[in-house]
Short mmCIF file of C-alpha atoms in Angstrom, two decimals:
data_model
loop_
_atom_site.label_atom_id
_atom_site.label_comp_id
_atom_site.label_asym_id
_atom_site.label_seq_id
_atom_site.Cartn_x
_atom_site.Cartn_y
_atom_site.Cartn_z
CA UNK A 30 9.53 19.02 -15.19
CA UNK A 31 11.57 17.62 -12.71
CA UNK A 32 11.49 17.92 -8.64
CA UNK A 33 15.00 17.70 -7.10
CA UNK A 34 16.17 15.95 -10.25
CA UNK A 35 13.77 13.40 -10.88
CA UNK A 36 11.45 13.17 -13.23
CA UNK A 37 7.87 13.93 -12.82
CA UNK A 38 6.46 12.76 -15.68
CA UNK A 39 6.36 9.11 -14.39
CA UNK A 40 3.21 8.88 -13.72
CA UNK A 41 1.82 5.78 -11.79
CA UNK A 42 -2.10 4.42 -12.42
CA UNK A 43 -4.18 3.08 -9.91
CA UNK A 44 -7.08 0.55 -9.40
CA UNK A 45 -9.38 0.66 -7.16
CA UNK A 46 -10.93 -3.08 -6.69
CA UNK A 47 -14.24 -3.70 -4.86
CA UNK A 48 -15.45 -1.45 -1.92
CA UNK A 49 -11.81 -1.86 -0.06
CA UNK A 50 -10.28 -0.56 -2.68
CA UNK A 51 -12.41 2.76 -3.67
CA UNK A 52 -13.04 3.61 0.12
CA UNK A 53 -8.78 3.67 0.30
CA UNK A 54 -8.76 5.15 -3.59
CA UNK A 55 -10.24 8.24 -2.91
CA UNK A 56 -8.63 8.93 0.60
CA UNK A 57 -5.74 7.97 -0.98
CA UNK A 58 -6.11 10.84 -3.62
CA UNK A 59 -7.23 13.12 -1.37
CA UNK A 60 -4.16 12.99 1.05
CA UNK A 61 -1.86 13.35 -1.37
CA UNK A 62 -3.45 16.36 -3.06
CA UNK A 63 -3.83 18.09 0.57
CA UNK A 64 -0.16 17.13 1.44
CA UNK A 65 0.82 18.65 -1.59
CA UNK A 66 -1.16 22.05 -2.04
CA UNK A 67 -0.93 22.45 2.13
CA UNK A 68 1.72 25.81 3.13
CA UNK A 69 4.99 23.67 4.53
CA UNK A 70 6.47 24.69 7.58
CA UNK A 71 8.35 27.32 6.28
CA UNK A 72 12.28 26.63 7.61
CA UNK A 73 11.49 23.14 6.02
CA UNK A 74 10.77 24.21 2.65
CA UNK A 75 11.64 27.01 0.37
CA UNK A 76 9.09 28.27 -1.92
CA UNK A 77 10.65 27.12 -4.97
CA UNK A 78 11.15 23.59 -3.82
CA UNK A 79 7.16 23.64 -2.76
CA UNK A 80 6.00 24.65 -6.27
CA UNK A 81 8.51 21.56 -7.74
CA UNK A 82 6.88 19.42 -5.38
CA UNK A 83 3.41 20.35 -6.47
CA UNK A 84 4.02 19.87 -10.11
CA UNK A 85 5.82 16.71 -9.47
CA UNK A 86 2.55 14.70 -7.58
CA UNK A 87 -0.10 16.33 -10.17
CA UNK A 88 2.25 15.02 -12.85
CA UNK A 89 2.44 11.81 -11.07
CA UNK A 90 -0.62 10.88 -9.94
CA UNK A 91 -3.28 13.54 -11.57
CA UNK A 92 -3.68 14.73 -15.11
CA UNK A 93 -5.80 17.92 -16.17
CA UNK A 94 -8.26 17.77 -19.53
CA UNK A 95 -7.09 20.59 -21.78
CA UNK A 96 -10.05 22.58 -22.85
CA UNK A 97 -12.66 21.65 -19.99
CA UNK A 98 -14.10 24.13 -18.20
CA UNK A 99 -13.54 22.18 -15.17
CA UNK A 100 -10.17 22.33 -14.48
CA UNK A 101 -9.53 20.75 -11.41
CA UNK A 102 -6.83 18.00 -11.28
CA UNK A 103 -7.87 14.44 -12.52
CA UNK A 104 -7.02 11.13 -10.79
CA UNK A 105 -5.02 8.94 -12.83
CA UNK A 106 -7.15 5.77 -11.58
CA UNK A 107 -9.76 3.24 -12.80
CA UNK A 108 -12.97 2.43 -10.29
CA UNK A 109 -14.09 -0.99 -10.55
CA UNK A 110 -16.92 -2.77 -8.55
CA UNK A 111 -19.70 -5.31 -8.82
CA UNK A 112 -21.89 -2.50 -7.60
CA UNK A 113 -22.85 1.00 -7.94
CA UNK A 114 -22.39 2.66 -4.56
CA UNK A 115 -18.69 2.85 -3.84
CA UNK A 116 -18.06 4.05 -6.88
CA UNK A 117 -20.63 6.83 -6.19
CA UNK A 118 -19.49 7.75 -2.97
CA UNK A 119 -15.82 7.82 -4.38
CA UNK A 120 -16.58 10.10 -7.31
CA UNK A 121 -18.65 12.48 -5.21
CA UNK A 122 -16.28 12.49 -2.28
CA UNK A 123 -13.83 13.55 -4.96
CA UNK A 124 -15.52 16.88 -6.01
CA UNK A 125 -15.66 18.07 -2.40
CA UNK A 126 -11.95 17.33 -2.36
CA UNK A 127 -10.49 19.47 -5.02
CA UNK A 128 -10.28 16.85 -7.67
CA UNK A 129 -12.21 14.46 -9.25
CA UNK A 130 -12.10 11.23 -11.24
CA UNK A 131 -12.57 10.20 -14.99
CA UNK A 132 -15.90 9.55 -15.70
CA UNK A 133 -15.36 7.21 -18.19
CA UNK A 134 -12.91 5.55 -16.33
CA UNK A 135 -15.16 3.68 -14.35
CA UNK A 136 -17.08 0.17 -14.47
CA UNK A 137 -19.53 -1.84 -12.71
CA UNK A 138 -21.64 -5.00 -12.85
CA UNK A 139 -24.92 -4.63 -12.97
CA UNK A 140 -25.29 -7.21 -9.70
CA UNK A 141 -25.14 -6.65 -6.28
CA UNK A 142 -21.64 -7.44 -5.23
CA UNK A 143 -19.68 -11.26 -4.98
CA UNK A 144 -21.24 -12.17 -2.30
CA UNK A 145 -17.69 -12.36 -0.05
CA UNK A 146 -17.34 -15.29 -2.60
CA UNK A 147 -13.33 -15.30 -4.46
CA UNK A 148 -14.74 -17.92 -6.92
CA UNK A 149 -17.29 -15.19 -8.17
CA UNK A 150 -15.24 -12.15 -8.16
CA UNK A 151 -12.37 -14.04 -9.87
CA UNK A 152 -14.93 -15.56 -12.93
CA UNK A 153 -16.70 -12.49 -13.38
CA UNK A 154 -16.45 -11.75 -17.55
CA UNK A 155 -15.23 -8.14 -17.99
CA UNK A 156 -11.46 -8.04 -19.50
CA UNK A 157 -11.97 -6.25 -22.44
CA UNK A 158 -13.83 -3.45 -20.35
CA UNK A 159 -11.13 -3.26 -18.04
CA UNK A 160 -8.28 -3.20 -20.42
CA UNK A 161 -9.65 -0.85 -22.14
CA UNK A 162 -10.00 1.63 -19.34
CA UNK A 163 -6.33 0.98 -18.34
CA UNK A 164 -5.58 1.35 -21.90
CA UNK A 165 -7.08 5.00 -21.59
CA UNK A 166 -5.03 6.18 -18.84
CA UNK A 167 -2.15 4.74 -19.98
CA UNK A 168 -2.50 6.92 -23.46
CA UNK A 169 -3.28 9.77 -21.09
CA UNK A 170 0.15 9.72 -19.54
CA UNK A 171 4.06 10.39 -21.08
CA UNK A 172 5.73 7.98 -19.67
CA UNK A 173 3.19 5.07 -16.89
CA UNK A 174 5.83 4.11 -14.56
CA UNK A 175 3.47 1.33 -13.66
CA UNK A 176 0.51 0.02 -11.44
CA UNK A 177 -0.48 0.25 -8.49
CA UNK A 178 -3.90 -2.45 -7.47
CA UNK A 179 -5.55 -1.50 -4.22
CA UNK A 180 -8.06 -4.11 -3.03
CA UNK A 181 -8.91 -6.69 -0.33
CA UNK A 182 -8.25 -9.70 0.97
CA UNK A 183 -11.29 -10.28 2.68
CA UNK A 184 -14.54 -9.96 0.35
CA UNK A 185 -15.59 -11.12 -3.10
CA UNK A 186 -15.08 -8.20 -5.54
CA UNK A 187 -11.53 -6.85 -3.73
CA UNK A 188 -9.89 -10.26 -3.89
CA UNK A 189 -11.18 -12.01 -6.27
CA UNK A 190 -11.94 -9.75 -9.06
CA UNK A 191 -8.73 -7.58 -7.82
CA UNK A 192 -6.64 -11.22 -8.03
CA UNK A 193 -7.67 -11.53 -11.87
CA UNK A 194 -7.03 -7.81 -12.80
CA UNK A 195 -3.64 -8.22 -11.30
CA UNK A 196 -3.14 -10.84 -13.84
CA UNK A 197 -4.66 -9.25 -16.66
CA UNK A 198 -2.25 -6.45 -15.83
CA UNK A 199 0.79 -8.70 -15.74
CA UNK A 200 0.00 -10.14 -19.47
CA UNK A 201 -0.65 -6.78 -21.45
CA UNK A 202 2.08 -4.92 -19.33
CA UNK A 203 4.93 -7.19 -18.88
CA UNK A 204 7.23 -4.53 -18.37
CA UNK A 205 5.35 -2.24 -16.04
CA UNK A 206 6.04 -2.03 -12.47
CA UNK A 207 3.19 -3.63 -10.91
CA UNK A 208 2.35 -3.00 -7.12
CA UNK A 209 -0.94 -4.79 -4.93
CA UNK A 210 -2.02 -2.85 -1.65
CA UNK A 211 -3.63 -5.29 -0.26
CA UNK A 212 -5.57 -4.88 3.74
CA UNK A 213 -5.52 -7.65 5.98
CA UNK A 214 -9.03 -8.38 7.96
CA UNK A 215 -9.13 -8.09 11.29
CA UNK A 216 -8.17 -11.09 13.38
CA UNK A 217 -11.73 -11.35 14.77
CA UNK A 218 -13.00 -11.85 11.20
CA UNK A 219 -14.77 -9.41 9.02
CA UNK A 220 -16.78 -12.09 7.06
CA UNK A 221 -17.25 -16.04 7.71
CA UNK A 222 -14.61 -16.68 4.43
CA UNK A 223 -12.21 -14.07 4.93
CA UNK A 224 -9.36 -17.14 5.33
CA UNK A 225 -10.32 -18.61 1.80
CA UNK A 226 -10.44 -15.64 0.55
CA UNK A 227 -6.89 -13.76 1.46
CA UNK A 228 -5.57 -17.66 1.12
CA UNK A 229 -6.54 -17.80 -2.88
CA UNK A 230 -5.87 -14.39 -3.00
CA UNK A 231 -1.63 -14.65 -2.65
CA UNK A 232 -1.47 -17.88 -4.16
CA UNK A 233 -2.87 -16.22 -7.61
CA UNK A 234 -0.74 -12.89 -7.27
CA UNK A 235 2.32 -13.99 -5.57
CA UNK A 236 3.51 -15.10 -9.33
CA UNK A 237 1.88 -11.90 -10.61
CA UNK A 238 2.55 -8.59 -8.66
CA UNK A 239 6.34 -7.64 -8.54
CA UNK A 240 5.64 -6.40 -4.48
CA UNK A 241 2.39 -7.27 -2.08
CA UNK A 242 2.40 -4.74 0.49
CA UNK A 243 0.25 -5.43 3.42
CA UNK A 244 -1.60 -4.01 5.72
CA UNK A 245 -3.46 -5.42 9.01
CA UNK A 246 -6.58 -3.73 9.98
CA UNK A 247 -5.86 -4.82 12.91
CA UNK A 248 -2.69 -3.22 14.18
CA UNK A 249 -4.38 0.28 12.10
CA UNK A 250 -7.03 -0.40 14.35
CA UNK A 251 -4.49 -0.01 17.41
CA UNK A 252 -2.68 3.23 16.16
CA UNK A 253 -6.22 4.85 15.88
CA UNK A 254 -6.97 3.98 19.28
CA UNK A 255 -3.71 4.40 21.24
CA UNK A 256 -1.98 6.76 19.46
CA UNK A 257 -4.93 9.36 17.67
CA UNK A 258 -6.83 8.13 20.47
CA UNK A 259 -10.31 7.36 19.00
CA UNK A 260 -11.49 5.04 20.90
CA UNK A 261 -14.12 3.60 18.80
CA UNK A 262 -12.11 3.96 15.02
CA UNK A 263 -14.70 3.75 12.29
CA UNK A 264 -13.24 2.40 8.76
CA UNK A 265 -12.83 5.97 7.45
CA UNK A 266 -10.45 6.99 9.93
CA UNK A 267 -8.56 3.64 9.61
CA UNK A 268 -8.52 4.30 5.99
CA UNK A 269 -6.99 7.81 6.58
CA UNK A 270 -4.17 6.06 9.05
CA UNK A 271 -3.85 4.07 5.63
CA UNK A 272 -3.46 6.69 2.81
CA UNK A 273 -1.01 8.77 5.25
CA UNK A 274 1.50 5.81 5.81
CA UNK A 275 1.16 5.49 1.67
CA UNK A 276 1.91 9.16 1.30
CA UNK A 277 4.93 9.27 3.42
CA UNK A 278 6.30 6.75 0.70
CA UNK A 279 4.51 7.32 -2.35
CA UNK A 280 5.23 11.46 -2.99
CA UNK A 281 8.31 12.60 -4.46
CA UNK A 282 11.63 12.60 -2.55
CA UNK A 283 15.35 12.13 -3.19
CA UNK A 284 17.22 8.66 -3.52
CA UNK A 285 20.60 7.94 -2.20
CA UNK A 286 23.57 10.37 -3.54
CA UNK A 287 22.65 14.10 -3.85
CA UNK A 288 19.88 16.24 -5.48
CA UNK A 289 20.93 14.78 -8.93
CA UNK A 290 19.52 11.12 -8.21
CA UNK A 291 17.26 10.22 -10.57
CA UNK A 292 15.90 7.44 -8.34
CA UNK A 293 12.00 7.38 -8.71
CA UNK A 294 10.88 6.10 -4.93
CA UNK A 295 7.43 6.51 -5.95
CA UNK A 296 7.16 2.59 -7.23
CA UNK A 297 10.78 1.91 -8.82
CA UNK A 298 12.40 1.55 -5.86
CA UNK A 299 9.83 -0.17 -4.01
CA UNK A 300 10.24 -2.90 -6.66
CA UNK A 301 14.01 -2.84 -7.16
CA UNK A 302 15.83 -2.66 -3.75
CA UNK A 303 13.04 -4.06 -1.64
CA UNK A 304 11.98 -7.51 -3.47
CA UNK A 305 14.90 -8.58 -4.99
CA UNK A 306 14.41 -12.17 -4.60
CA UNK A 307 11.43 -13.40 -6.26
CA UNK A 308 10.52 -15.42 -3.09
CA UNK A 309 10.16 -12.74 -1.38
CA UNK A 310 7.07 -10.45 -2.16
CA UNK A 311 5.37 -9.71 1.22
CA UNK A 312 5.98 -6.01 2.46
CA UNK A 313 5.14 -3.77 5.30
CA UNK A 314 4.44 0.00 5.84
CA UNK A 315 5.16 1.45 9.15
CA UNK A 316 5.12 5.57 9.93
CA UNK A 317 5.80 7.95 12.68
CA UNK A 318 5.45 10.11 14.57
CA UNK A 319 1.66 8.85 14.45
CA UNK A 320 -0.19 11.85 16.52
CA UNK A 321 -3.34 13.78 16.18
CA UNK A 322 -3.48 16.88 13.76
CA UNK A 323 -3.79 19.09 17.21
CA UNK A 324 -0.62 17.26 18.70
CA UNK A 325 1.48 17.69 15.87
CA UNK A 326 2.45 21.01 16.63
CA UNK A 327 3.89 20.66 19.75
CA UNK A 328 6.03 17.55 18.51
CA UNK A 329 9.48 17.71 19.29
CA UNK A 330 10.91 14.36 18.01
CA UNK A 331 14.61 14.46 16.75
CA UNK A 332 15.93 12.32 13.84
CA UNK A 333 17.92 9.32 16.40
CA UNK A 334 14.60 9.53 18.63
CA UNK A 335 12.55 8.64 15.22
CA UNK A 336 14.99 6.03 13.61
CA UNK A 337 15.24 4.42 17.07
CA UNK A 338 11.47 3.78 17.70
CA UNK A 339 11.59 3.16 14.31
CA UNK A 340 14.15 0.68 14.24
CA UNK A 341 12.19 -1.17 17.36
CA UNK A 342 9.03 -1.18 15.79
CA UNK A 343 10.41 -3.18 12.80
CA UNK A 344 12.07 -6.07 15.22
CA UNK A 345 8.80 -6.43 17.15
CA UNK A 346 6.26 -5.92 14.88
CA UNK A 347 4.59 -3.18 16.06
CA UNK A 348 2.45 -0.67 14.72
CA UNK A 349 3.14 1.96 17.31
CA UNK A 350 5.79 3.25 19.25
CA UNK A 351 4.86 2.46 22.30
CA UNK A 352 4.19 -1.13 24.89
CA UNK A 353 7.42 -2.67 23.05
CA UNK A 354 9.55 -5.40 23.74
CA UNK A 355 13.47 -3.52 24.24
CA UNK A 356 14.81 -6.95 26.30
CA UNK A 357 17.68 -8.55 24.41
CA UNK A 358 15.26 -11.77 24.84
CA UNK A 359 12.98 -10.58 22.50
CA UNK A 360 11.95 -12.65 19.54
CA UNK A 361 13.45 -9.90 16.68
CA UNK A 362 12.08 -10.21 12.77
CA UNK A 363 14.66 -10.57 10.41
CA UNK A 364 14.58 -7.96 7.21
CA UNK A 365 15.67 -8.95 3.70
CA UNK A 366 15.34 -5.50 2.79
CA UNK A 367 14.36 -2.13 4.13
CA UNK A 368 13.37 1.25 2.67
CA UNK A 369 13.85 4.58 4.74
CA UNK A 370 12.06 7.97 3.60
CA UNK A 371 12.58 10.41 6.16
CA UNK A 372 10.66 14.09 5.63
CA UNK A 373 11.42 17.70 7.10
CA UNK A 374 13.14 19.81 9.12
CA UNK A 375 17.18 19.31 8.29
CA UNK A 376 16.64 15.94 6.98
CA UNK A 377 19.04 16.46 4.25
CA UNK A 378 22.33 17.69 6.78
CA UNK A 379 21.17 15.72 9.79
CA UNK A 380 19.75 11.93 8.81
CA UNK A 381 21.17 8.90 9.73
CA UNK A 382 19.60 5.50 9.15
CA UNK A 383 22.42 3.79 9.47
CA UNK A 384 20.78 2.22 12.81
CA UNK A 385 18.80 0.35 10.08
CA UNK A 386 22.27 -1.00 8.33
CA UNK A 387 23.20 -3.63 11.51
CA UNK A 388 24.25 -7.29 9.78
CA UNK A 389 22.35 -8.79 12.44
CA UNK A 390 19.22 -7.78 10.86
CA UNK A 391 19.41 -9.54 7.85
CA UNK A 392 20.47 -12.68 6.31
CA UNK A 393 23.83 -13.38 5.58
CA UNK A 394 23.68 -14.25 2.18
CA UNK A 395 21.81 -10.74 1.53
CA UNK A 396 24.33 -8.32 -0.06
CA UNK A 397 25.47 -5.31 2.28
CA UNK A 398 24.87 -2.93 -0.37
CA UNK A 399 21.52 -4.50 -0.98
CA UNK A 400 20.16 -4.40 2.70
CA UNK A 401 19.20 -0.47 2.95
CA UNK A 402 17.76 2.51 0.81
CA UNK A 403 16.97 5.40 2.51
CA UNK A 404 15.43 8.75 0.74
CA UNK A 405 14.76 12.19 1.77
CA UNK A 406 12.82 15.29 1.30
CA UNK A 407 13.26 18.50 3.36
CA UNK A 408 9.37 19.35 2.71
CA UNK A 409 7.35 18.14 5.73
CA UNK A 410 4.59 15.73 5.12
CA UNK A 411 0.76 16.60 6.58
CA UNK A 412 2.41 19.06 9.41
CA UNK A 413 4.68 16.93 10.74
CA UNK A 414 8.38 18.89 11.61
CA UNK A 415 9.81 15.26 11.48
CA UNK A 416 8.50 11.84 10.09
CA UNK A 417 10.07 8.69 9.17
CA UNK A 418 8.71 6.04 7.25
CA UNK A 419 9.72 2.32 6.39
CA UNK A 420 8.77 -0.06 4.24
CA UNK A 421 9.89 -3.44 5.19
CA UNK A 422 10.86 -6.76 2.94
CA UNK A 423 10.92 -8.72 6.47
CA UNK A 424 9.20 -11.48 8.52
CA UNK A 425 6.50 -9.17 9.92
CA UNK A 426 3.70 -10.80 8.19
CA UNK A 427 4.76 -14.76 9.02
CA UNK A 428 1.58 -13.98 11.86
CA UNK A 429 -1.26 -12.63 10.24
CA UNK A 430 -0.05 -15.72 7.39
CA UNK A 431 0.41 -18.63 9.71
CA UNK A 432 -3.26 -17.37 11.06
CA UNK A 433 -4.47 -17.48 7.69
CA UNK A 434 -3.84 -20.47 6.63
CA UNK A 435 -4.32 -22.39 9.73
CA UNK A 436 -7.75 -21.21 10.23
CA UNK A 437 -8.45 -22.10 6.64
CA UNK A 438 -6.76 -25.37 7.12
CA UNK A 439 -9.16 -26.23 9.83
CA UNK A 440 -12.43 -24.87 7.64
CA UNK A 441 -11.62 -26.85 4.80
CA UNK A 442 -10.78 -29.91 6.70
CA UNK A 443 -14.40 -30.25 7.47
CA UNK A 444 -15.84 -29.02 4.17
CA UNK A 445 -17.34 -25.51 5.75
CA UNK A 446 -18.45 -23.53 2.87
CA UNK A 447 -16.48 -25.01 0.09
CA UNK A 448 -19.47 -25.89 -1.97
CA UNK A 449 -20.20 -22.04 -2.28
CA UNK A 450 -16.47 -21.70 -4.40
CA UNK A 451 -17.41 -25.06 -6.00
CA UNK A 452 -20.10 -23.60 -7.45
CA UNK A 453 -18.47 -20.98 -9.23
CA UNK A 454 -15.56 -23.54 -10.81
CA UNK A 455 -13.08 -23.75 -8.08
CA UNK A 456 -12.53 -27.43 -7.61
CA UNK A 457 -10.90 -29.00 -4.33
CA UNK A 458 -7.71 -29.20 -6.09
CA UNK A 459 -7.51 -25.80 -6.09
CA UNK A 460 -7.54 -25.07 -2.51
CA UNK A 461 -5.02 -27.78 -2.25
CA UNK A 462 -2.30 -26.12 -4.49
CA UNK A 463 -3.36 -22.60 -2.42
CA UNK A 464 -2.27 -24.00 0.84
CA UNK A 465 1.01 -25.50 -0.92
CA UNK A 466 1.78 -21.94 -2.65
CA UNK A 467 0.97 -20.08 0.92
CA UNK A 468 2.76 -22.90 3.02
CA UNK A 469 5.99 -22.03 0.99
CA UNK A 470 5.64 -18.72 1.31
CA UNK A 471 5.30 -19.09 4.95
CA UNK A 472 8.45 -21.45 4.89
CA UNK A 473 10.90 -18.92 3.23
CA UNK A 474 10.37 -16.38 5.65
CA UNK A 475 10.58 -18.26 8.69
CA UNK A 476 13.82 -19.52 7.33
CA UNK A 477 15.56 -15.96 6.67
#
């Protein structure tokens, strides 16, 4: 089966790492299922093309267990905790969703969580299970497109168990495309380590993953309250803001050329036209319009409007489309590479991200042909007429880094808590060649 000429058989497999992970695992699977089953607005979508699309994310991301009684789709994922309850909640959120997951696709240590400790998640002994369960859904699909790792940076379990998966991954797949969604705490801190933790975290999987894509709970925490206007967000509803910017980019669309592309966006392209410079692994996800599901109906957006605001949002660094900087003094982010998928109403006759194509925006050295990507699909996504989203190989996350590792910098200067990673066989040196990796990483963006 194909949808629009590419093939749907690439399926992609996901882990969910640690209670970060599962929580945005089964929203995850649950938007796209929704988005996908959900009636289109009809001049968007022909019938036809809506049954393709279907086929094309249950093929991708869900498989079905010939013979079972139970025939409702099956997630293509492996749950993995130190404890019990995510899982739980994940699996049993699942069945009230449609779907559901593998049961023997799951694992968890029998002990109650790392402890927000890196040092224990990343020593904990459980390889073998884990490759094995991979190995499972791997057998379970025609042709695995690659990974996709959805954890922390914050606790024990997400980053540092999530960190050694990711590396486990790398050895026994070499040649799979492998992806890490990783969630940036919030700046007022989550947990007393969170620093150490996301610090050890991208030294270990910058060399690993082929593409880190971050996002700041933070600046989710801002488009819940100014523009879905909760004013007191739970995690849930963050984790929905999530899963929705990750669907806008992760179901099926077309690449550049006509209907006949056979350029896979779902993880492909994410790898090939946005990180291709091996120095450069830090991405962002930003989506709009971003309204409530009552305001969506009345939203009259056109394509310029969206690729505009768009367009702003990426020089700023802002999650929302509103309060931004548009003075020619304003401190712009350069882009080494940017990915456009723009969804609905006369997308395929009427877009133009060419706004997105301006030298000025990149580097010199950066190939013109290189700079932009931009795919479409005329079926709307979650009952929007119009959305746009971008994902971003750019200086957007120099901030939440230079925060990072300056308020690790300061804790390790005076010994705060070190002897907790010590005692799981971290030694000092370790931090030391953490802030070296990170403080490069840090350098080769500011330079672009």
């Amino acid at each position: 089966a194909e949808y629009m000429g590419i093939p749907s058989k690439m399926s992609i497999i996901t882990l969910q790492v640690g209670q970060c992970g599962n929580q945005i695992g089964s929203e995850l699977f649950s938007t796209l299922l929704r988005d996908a089953s959900s009636t289109p607005i009809v001049a968007c979508c022909s019938p036809t093309l809506n049954e393709e699309f279907l086929e094309a994310v249950l093929s991708r991301f869900f498989h079905r267990e010939e013979g079972s009684r139970d025939q409702k789709p099956i997630a293509r994922s492996v749950l993995i905790d130190t404890e019990q309850k995510a899982i739980h909640h994940a699996m049993s959120r699942s069945r009230d969703a449609g779907w559901r997951y593998d049961t023997d696709c799951t694992l968890t240590q029998q002990r109650r969580g790392s402890g927000n400790n890196w040092a224990l998640g990343y020593r904990t002994s459980c390889r073998d299970d884990v490759m094995e369960l991979v190995r499972k859904q791997t057998e379970r699909s025609d042709i695995c497109s690659g990974f996709l790792v959805l954890m922390s940076l914050a606790g024990g379990t997400g980053s540092g168990l999530g960190t050694r998966i990711t590396e486990w991954l790398r050895s026994d797949y070499p040649n799979k495309f492998l992806v890490n969604q990783v969630t940036w705490p919030f700046d007022s801190g989550e947990v007393i380590v969170q620093n150490y933790n996301a610090l050890l975290t991208l030294s270990h999987i910058y060399s690993q993953s082929d593409a880190i894509l971050a996002m700041d709970n933070s600046q989710l925490y801002d488009v819940c309250r100014k523009r879905l206007h909760l004013k007191h967000a739970s995690l849930s509803e963050i984790n929905r803001v999530i899963c929705h910017h990750l669907a806008a980019v992760l179901q099926p669309c077309v690449g550049p050329g006509n209907s006949s592309s056979s350029l896979n966006p779902a993880l492909g392209s994410l790898i090939h036209t946005l990180t291709p410079h091996y120095a450069y692994k830090l991405l962002s996800l930003r989506c709009i319009p971003q309204l409530s599901e009552h305001a969506r109906q009345y939203s009259t957006e056109t394509w310029p409007c969206l690729v505009k605001y768009l367009r702003q949002m990426v020089l700023v660094n802002s999650a929302i489309d509103e309060g931004m900087d548009w003075g020619s003094n304003a401190c712009y982010m350069r882009s080494l590479s940017n990915l456009l998928v723009a969804r609905g109403r006369d997308v395929i006759e009427r877009f133009d991200g060419s706004l997105f194509n301006e030298s000025r925006l990149y580097p010199s050295w950066m190939a013109p042909d290189d700079r932009l990507t931009v795919c479409k699909s005329s079926r709307s996504l979650q009952g929007y007429e119009r959305c746009v989203a971008v994902v971003s190989n750019s200086q957007a996350p120099v901030s939440s880094l230079d925060k990072v590792i300056n308020r690790a910098w300061d804790m390790f200067c005076s010994k705060a808590f070190v002897h907790q990673y010590l005692a799981y066989g971290l030694a000092e040196e370790d931090f030391v060649t953490s802030f070296a990796i990170n403080e490069q990483i840090l350098a080769n963006y500011k330079a672009l």
